[in-house]
CSV table of C-alpha atoms and ligand atoms in Angstrom, one decimal:
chain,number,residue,atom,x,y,z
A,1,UNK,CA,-13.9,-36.4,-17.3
A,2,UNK,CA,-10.7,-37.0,-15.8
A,3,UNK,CA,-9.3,-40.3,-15.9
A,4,UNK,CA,-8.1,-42.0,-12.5
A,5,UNK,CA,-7.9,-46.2,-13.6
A,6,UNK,CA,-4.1,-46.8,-14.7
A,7,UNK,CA,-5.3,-49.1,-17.4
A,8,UNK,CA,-8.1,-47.0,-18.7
A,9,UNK,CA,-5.3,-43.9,-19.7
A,10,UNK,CA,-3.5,-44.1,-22.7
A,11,UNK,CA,0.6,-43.3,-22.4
A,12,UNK,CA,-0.6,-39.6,-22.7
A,13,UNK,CA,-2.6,-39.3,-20.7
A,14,UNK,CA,-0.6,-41.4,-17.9
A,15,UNK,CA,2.5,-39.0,-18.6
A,16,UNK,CA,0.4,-35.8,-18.0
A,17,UNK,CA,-0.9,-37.9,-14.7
A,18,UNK,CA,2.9,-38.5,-13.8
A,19,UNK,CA,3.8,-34.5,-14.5
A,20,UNK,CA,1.7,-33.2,-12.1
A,21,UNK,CA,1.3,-36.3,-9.2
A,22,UNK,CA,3.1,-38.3,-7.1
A,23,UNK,CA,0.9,-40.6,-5.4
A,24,UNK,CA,-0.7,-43.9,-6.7
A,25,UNK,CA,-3.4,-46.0,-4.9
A,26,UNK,CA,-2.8,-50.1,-5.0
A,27,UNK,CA,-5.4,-52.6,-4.7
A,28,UNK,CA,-4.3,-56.2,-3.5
A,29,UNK,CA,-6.1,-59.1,-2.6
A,30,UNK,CA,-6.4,-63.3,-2.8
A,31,UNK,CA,-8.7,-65.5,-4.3
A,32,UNK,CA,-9.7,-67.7,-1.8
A,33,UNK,CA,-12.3,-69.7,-0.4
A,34,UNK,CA,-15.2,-67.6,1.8
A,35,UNK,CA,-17.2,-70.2,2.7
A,36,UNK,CA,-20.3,-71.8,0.7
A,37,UNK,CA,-22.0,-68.4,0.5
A,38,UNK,CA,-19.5,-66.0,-1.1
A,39,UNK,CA,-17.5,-65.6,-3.8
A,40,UNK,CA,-13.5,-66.8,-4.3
A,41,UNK,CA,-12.7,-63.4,-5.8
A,42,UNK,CA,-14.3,-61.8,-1.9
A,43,UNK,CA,-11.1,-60.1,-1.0
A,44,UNK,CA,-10.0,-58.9,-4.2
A,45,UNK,CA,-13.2,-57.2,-5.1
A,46,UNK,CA,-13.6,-55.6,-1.8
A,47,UNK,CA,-10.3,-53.9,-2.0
A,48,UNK,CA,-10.6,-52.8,-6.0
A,49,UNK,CA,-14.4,-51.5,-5.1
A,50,UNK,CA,-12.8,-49.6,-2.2
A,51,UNK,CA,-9.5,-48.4,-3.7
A,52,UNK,CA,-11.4,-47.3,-7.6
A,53,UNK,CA,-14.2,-45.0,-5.4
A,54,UNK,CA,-11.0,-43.6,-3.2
A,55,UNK,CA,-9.4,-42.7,-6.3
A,56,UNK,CA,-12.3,-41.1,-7.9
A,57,UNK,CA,-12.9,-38.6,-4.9
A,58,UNK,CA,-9.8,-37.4,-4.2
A,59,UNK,CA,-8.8,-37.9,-8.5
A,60,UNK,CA,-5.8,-40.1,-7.2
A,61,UNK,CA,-4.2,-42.8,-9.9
A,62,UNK,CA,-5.3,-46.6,-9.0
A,63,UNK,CA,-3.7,-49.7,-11.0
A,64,UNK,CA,-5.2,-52.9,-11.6
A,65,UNK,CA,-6.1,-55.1,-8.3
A,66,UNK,CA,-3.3,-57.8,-7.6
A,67,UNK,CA,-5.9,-60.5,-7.1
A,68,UNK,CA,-3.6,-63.5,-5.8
A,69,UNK,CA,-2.0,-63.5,-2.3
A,70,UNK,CA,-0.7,-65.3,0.6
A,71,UNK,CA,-3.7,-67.8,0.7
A,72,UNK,CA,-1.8,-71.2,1.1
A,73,UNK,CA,-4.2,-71.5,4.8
A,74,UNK,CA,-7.1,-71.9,2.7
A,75,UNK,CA,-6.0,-74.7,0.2
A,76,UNK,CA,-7.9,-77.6,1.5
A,77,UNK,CA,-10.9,-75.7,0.2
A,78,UNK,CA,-11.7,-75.6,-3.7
A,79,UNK,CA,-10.2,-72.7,-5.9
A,80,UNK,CA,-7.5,-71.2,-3.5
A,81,UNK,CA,-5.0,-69.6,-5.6
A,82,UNK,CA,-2.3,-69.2,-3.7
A,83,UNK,CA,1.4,-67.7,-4.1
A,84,UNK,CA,4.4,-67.4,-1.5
A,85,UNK,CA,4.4,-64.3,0.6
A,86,UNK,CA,8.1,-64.2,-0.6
A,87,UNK,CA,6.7,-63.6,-4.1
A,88,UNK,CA,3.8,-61.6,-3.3
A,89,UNK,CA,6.4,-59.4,-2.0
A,90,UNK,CA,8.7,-59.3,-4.9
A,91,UNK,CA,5.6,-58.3,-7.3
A,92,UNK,CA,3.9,-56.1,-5.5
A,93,UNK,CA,7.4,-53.9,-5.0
A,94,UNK,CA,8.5,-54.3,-8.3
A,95,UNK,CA,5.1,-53.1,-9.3
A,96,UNK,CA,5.8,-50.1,-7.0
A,97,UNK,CA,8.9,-49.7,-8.1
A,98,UNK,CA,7.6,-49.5,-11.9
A,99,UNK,CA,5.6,-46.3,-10.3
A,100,UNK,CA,8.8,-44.5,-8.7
A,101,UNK,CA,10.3,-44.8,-12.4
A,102,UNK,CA,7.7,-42.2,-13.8
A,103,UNK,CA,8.1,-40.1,-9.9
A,104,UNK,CA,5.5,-41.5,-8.0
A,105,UNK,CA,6.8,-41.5,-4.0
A,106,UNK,CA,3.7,-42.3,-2.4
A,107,UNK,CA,1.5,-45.0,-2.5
A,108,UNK,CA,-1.4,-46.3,-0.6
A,109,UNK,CA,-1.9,-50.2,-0.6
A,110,UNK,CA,-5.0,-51.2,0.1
A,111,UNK,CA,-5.5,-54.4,1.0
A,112,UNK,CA,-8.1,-57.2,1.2
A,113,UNK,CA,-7.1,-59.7,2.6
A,114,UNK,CA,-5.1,-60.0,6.2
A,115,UNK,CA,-2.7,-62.9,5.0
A,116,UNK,CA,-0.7,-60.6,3.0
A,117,UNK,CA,-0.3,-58.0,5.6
A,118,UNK,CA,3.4,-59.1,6.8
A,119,UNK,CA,4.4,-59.4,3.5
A,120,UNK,CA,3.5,-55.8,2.7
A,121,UNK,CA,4.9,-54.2,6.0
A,122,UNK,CA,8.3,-55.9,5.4
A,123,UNK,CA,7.8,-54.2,1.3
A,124,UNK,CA,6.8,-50.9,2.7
A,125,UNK,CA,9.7,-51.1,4.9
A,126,UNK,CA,12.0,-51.7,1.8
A,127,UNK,CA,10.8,-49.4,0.1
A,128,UNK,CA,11.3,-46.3,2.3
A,129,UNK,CA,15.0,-47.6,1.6
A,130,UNK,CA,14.3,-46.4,-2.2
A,131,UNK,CA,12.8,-43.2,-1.2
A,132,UNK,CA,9.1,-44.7,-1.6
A,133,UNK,CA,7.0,-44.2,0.8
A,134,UNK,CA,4.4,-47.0,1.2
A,135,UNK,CA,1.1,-46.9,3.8
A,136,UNK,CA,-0.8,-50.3,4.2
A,137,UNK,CA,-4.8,-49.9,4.6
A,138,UNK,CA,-7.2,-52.9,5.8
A,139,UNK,CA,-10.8,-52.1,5.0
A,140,UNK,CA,-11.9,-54.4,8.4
A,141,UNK,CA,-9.7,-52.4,11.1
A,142,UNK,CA,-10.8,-49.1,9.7
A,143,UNK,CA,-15.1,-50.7,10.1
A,144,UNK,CA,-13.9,-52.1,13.5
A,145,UNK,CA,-12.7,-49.4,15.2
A,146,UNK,CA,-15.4,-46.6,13.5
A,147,UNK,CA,-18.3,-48.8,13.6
A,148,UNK,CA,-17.7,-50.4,16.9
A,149,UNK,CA,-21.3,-51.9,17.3
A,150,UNK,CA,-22.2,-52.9,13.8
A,151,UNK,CA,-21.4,-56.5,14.3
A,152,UNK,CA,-20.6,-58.6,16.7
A,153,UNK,CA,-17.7,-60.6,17.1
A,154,UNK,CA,-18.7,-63.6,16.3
A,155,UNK,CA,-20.0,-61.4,13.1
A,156,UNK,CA,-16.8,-59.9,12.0
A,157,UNK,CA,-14.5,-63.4,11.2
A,158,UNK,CA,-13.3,-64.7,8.2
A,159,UNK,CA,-16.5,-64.9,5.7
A,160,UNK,CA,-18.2,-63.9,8.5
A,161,UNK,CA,-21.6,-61.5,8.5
A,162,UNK,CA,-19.3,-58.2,7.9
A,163,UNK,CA,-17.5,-59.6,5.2
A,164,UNK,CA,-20.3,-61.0,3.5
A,165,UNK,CA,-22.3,-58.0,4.1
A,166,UNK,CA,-19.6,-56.0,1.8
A,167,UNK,CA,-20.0,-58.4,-0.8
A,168,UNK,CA,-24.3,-57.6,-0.3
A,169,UNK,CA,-23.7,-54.4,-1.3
A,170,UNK,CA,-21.2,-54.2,-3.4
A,171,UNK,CA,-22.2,-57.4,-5.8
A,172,UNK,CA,-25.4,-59.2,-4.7
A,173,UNK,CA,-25.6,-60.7,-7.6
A,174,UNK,CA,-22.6,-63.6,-6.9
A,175,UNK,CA,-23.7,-63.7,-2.7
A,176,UNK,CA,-25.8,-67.2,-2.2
A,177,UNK,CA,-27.3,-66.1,1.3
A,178,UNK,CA,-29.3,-69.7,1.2
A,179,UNK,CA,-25.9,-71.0,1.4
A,180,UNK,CA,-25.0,-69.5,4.4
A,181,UNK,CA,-23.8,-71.1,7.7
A,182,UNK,CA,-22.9,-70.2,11.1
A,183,UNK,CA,-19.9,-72.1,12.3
A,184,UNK,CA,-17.9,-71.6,15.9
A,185,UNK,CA,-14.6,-72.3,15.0
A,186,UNK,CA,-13.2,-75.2,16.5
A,187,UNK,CA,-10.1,-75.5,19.3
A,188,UNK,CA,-7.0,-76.9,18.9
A,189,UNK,CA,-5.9,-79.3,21.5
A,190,UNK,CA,-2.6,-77.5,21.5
A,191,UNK,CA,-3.7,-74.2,21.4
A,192,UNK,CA,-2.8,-72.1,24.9
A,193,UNK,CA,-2.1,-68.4,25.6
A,194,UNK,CA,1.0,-67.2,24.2
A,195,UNK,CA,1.1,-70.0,21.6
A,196,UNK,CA,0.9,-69.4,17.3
A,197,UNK,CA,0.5,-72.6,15.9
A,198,UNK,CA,0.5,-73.0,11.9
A,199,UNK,CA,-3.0,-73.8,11.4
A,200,UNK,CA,-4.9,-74.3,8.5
A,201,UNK,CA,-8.5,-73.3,7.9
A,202,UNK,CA,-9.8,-77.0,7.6
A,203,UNK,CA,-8.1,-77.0,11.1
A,204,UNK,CA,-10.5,-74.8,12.6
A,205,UNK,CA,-13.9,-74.5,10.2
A,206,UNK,CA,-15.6,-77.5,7.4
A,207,UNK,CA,-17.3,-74.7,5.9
A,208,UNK,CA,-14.7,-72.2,5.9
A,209,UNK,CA,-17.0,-69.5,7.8
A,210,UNK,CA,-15.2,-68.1,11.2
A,211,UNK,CA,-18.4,-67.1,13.1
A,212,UNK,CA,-21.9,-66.4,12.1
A,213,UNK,CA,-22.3,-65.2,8.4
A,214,UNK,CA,-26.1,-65.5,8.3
A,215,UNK,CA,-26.6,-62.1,9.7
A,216,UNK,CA,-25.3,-60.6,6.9
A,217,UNK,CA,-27.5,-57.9,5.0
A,218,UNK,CA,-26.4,-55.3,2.6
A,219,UNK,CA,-27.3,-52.1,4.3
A,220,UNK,CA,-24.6,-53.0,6.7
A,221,UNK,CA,-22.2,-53.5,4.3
A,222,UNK,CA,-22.5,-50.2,2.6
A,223,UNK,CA,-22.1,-48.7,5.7
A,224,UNK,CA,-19.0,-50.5,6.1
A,225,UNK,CA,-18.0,-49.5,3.1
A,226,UNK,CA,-18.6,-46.0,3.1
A,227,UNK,CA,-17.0,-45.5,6.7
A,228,UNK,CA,-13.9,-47.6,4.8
A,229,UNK,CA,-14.0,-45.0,1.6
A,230,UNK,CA,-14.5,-42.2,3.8
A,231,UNK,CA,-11.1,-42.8,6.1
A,232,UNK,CA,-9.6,-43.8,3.1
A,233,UNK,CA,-10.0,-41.0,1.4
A,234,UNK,CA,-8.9,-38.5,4.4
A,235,UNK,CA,-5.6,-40.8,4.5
A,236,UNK,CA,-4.8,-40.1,0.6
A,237,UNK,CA,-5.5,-36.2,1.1
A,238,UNK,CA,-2.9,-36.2,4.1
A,239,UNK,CA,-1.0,-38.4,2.3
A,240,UNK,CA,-1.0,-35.9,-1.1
A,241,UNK,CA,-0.2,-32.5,1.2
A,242,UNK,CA,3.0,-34.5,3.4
A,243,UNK,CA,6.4,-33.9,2.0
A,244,UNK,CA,8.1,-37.0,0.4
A,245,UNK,CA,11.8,-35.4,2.4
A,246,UNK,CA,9.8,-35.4,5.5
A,247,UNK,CA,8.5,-39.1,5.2
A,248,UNK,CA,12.0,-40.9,4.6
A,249,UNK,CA,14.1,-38.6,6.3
A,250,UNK,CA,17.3,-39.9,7.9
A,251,UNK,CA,17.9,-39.1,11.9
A,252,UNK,CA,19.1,-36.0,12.9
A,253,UNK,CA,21.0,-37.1,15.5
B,1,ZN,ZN1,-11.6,-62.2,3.1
């Protein structure tokens, strides 16, 4: 059976991998708090479960998930690990440039947990510099905008009812649905249209849930997370027939 996990191939077999390919799949993540119900690891393990099945169907290289992230929101609350999105940066480019050493051009990031998105545009951006060309996927936007009515607003927050529902299905077994709590985030007094303020979680939630969470069941989270694979997977076949000239070509004016 042909081999698709980075750290399961020997140098070998990676090099026969490398001869032939030249795309790589990415799993990134945080460990962070997800409320009272689920576990730290919640974004991590989403994006490894949904990057390893991706790789297997379309026999696409996948490394190790980078579990730590841009968390530092989410400190107030027990076992945050958190890192600088400066270094999350750094690592998760040097990491792809470690790949474009042995001719990989293309790589698919997926990734867990919406903190570290800015720090992976800016990357992908840098990287297309180097002749890399580097997509960003988020499990959540794909489920929101292909299954619309699944949940319901309030249901698709932070550690809300959709998240939780992918941890149902993926790992039950480290879910505590008695633990679960619905929780209206609350308002800041200086919050008004047009406004970001740098808010905290503790600023907003005690429990750490965005929404309602006790809705959760796992038959909607492997829906969610076969819609997820399913675009996923489409995305790395496209991905694998483009052109590496034609995705960081220079203008032509
Ligand atoms: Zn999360």
């Amino acid at each position: 059976m042909l081999k698709v996990l980075l750290h399961e191939m020997s140098w070998t077999e990676a090099k026969e991998y490398f001869k032939y390919n030249d795309i790589a799949i990415i799993p990134v993540g945080s460990n962070e708090q997800h409320g009272p119900q689920n576990p730290l690891g919640t974004d991590h393990l989403i994006a490894e479960a949904i990057a390893q099945e991706t790789a297997k169907r379309t026999k696409t290289l996948c490394l190790q998930v980078i579990p730590f992230g841009v968390s530092s929101h989410h400190k107030q609350l027990w076992g945050t690990i958190y890192i600088s999105a400066r270094t999350f940066k750094t690592y998760v480019k040097e990491v792809c440039l470690s790949l474009s050493y042995y001719g990989i051009t293309k790589i698919v990031i997926v990734n867990g947990h919406g903190g570290n998105r800015c720090a992976l545009v800016e990357m992908a951006r840098e990287l297309r510099e180097r002749k890399v060309f580097a997509t960003v996927f988020q499990w959540w936007e794909a489920a929101n905008k292909l299954l619309p009515g699944l949940f319901k607003p309030e249901e698709r927050g932070h550690a809300a009812a959709e998240e939780t529902s992918v941890n149902l299905a993926l790992h039950p077994q480290i879910v505590d649905m008695n633990k679960a709590v619905d929780e209206e985030p609350r308002k800041h007094a200086l919050q008004a249209t047009g406004i970001t303020l740098p808010l905290d979680t503790v600023d907003y939630t005690f429990s750490g849930v965005f929404g309602k969470s006790t809705t959760a069941s796992a038959e909607k989270g492997k829906k969610v997370f076969e819609v997820a694979v399913k675009e996923l997977v489409e995305h790395v076949n496209s991905l694998k027939k483009a052109k590496i000239e034609n995705l960081v070509q220079r203008s032509k004016v």
